[in-house]
Amino acid sequence: MALLPILCYPDPRLNTVAKPVAQFDAGLRSLVDDMLQTMYEAEGVGLAATQVNVHQRVVVIDTSETRNQPLVLINPQITWLSPERLKGEEGCLSVPGIYDGVERAVAVKAQAMDVKGQMQQIEAQGMLAVCIQHELDHLMGKVFVEYLSPLKRNRIKTKILKAQRSEDS
Ligand code: GNR
Ligand code: NI
């Protein structure tokens, strides 16, 4: 197991579109283990492979209180989005310290393989529904701040770049 470094917005590698996983092999199992460890260590509810600079359709999620109910989504697809939408506060491990409102479908249906290549059907609402939409956006190269106004986004960019400069020096 290994902790993986998380890319930080506005790193352009976060805009890469991920490719489907073709091989359900030991390399995939090891990536999933490392992503789970990285997500738990960072105290996130989800992590997309894009965020650790691996451009394959792999997502891990755990929205449980107890942090012991990992969900592994390989090649996930959303098959239904509820017409009802709600704006909720989001954060992202790739945009540290920033929280803002994003409108999302309140419920989704999705299908994805597990780490063994077995198809699973998922019906989600609440935090899990938000998280699935947020993580699938990452796989398409989209970060939640890209839903915000250009003014807010530029303020966020400046704030993060400043913070990084003071860490570097
Ligand atoms: O840890 C996370 N919390 C969160 C809160 C509200 C909406 C979405 C999220 S996902 C985020 C982890 C992350 O960045 N996943 O990509
Ligand atoms: Ni994120």
PDB file of N, CA and C and ligand atoms in Angstrom, residues 51 91-94 134-135 138, ligand 2:
ATOM      1  N   GLN A  51      -7.270  12.366  -9.979  1.00  0.00           N
ATOM      2  CA  GLN A  51      -6.664  13.202  -8.935  1.00  0.00           C
ATOM      3  C   GLN A  51      -5.290  12.711  -8.504  1.00  0.00           C
ATOM      4  N   GLY A  91     -16.734  20.416  -1.595  1.00  0.00           N
ATOM      5  CA  GLY A  91     -15.304  20.635  -1.470  1.00  0.00           C
ATOM      6  C   GLY A  91     -14.614  19.591  -2.327  1.00  0.00           C
ATOM      7  N   CYS A  92     -13.287  19.678  -2.434  1.00  0.00           N
ATOM      8  CA  CYS A  92     -12.546  18.717  -3.256  1.00  0.00           C
ATOM      9  C   CYS A  92     -11.122  18.617  -2.725  1.00  0.00           C
ATOM     10  N   LEU A  93     -10.621  17.390  -2.653  1.00  0.00           N
ATOM     11  CA  LEU A  93      -9.246  17.191  -2.173  1.00  0.00           C
ATOM     12  C   LEU A  93      -8.238  17.867  -3.106  1.00  0.00           C
ATOM     13  N   SER A  94      -8.630  18.139  -4.357  1.00  0.00           N
ATOM     14  CA  SER A  94      -7.742  18.815  -5.301  1.00  0.00           C
ATOM     15  C   SER A  94      -7.896  20.332  -5.257  1.00  0.00           C
ATOM     16  N   HIS A 134     -19.767  14.096  -8.606  1.00  0.00           N
ATOM     17  CA  HIS A 134     -18.496  14.819  -8.455  1.00  0.00           C
ATOM     18  C   HIS A 134     -17.326  13.975  -8.983  1.00  0.00           C
ATOM     19  N   GLU A 135     -17.309  12.687  -8.645  1.00  0.00           N
ATOM     20  CA  GLU A 135     -16.187  11.818  -9.068  1.00  0.00           C
ATOM     21  C   GLU A 135     -16.236  11.538 -10.575  1.00  0.00           C
ATOM     22  N   HIS A 138     -14.672  14.304 -12.394  1.00  0.00           N
ATOM     23  CA  HIS A 138     -13.195  14.214 -12.414  1.00  0.00           C
ATOM     24  C   HIS A 138     -12.721  13.339 -13.578  1.00  0.00           C
TER      25      HIS A 138
HETATM   26 NI    NI B   2     -12.855  16.085  -5.998  1.00  0.00          NI
END
